[in-house]
Coordinates of C-alpha atoms in Angstrom, one line a residue:
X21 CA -120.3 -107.0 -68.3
X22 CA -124.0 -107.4 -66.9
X23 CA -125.0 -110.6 -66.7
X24 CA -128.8 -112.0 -67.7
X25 CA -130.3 -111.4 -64.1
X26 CA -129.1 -107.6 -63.6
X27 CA -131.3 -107.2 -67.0
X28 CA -133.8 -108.4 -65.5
X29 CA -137.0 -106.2 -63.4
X30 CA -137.6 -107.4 -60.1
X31 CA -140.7 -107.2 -58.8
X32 CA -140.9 -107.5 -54.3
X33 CA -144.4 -107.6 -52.8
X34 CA -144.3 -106.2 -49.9
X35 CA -147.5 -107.3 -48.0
X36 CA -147.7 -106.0 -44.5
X37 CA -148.2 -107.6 -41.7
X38 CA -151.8 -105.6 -40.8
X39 CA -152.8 -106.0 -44.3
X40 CA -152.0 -109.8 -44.3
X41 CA -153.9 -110.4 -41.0
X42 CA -156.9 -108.7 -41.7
X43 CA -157.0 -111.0 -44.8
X44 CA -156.6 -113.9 -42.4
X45 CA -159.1 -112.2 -40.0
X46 CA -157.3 -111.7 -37.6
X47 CA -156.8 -107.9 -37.5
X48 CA -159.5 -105.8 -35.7
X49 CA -160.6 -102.3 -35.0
X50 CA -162.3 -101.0 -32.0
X51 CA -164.0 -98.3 -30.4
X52 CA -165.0 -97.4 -26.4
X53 CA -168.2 -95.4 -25.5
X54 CA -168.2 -91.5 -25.3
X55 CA -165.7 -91.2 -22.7
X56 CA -166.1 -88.3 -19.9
X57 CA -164.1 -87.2 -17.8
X58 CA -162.6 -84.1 -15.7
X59 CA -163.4 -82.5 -12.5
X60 CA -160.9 -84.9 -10.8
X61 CA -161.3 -87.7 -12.9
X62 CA -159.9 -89.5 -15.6
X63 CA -160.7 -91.8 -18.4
X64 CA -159.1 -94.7 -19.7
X65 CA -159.7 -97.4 -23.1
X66 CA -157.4 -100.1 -24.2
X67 CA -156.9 -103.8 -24.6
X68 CA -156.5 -106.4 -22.3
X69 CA -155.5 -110.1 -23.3
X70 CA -156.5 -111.8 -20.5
X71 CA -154.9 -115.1 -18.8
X72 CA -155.1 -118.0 -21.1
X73 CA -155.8 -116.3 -24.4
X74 CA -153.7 -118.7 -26.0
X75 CA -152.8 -115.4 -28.4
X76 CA -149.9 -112.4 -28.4
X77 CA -151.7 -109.0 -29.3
X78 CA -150.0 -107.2 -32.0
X79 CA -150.9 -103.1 -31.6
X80 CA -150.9 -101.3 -34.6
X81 CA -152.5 -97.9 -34.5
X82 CA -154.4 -96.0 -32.0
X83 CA -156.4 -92.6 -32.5
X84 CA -157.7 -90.1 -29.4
X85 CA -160.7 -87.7 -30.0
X86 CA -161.3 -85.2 -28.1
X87 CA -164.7 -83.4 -28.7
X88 CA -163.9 -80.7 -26.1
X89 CA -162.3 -77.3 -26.7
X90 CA -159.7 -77.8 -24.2
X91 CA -156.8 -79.8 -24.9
X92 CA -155.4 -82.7 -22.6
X93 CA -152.8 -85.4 -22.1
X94 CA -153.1 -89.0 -22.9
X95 CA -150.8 -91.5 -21.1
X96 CA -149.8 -94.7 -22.9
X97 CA -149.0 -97.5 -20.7
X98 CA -148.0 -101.1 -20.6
X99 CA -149.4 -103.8 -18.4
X100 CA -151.3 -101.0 -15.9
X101 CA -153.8 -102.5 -14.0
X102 CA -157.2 -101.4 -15.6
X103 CA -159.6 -99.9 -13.6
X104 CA -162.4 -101.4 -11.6
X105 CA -165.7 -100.0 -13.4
X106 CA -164.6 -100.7 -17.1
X107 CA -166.7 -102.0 -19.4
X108 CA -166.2 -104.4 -22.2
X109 CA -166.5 -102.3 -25.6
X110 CA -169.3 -103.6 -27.9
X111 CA -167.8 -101.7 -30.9
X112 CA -165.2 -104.5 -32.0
X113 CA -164.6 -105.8 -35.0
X114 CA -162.6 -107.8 -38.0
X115 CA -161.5 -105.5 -40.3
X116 CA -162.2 -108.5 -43.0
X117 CA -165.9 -108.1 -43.6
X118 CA -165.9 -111.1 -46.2
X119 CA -165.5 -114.0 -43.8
X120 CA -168.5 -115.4 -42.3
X121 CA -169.4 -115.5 -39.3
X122 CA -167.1 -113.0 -38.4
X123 CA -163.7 -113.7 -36.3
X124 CA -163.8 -112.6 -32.9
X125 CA -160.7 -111.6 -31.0
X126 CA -159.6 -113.5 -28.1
X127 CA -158.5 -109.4 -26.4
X128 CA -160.9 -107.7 -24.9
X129 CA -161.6 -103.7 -25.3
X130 CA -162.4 -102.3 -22.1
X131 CA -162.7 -98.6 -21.5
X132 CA -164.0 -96.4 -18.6
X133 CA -165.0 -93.2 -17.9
X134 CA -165.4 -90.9 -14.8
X135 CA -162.4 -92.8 -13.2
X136 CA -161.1 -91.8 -9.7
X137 CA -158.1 -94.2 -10.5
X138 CA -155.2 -93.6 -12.5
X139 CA -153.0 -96.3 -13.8
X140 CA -151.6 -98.6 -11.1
X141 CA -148.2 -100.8 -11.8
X142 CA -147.1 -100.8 -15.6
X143 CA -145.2 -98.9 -17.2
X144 CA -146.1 -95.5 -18.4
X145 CA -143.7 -95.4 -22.2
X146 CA -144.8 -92.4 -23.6
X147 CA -147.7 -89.0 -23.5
X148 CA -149.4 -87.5 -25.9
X149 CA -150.9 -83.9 -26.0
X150 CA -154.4 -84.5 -27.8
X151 CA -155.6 -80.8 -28.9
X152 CA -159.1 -79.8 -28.8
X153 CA -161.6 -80.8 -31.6
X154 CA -159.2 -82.8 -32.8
X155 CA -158.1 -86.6 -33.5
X156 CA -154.5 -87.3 -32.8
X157 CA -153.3 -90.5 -34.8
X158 CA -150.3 -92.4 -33.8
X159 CA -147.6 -93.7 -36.1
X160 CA -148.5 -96.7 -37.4
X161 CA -146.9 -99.1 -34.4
X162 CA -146.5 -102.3 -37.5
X163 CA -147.2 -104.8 -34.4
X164 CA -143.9 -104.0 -32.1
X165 CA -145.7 -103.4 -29.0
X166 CA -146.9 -107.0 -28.8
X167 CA -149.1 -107.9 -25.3
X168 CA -148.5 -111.0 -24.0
X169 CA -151.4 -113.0 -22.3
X170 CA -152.5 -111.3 -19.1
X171 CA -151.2 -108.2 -20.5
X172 CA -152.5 -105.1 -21.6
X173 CA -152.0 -101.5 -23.4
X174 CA -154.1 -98.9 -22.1
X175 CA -154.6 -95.3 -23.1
X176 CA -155.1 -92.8 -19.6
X177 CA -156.9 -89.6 -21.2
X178 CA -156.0 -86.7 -18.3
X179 CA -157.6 -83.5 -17.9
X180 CA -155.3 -80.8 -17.3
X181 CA -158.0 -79.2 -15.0
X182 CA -161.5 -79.3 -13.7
X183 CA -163.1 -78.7 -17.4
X184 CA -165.4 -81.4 -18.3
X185 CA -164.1 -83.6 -21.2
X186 CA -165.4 -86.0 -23.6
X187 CA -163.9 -88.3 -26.4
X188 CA -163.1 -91.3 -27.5
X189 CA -159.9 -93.8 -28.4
X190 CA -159.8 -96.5 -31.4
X191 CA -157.5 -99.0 -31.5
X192 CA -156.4 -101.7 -34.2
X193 CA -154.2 -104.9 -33.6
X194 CA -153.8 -108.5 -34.5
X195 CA -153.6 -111.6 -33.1
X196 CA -151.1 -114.3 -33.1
X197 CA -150.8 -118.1 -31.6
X198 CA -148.4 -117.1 -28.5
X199 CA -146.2 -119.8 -29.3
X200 CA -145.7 -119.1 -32.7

């Protein structure tokens, strides 16, 4: 005989973690610069959470687009050393646009084009064949590859020749207190 509960409708919520941080403003979303590469060179975009963040970096989901019509691998790596001539991205930011002034992450987005260096140390966990004219878009990641301070996830874009190539990589994560 049911009882009163199994009569009853229960309702779960299920609020995910990138939906709840970007309430909190602490989910963000950002862009490098055109990236170029080829004729012996690479490119390279991703995060770094530098020494003393005070924050773990939570990766969600990443895209690759590649503007050329030839189609090329992108390494994903793990605490690679970044190269020497990136630059800090300017194209950063909370996903919340209600909170003023705006959060800003404790990562950095660094990218680099025209690179003579490929990763260095780290841990290269998985490649990606990004077609030409296209966007690839990763499976949403739900915050299990989580970068430690000092660490860092980097993208490698790698031209399978000597044809130029430009695109681009966008990445979203949150942040949490590292010893949470």
């Amino acid at each position: 005989m049911p009882n009163e509960m199994d009569k009853q409708t229960i309702e779960v919520v299920n609020v995910t973690s990138p939906a709840l941080n970007s309430r909190r403003g602490k989910y963000f979303i950002g862009k490098t610069g055109l990236l170029n590469f080829g004729g012996g060179y690479y490119a390279w975009g991703g995060i770094v959470n530098q020494v003393g963040s005070g924050v773990n970096v939570y990766i969600d989901i990443f895209t690759i687009t590649n503007f050329s019509n030839q189609n090329f691998i992108s390494e994903i790596w793990l605490n690679a050393v970044p190269p020497r001539n990136a630059a800090v991205s300017s194209h950063v930011t909370p996903t919340n646009q209600t909170i003023s002034p705006s959060p800003l992450p404790k990562a950095v987005m660094k990218y680099a084009g025209y690179s003579a260096e490929p990763m260095t140390k780290g841990v290269n966990i998985f490649d990606r064949i990004v077609n030409q004219n296209s966007t690839l878009v990763s499976d949403s990641h739900n915050g299990s590859i989580i970068i430690g301070p000092g660490d860092s996830f980097s993208i490698l874009l790698r031209p399978p020749g000597y044809q130029y190539i430009s695109g681009t990589v966008v990445l979203t994560w949150w942040e949490e207190a590292a010893n949470a």
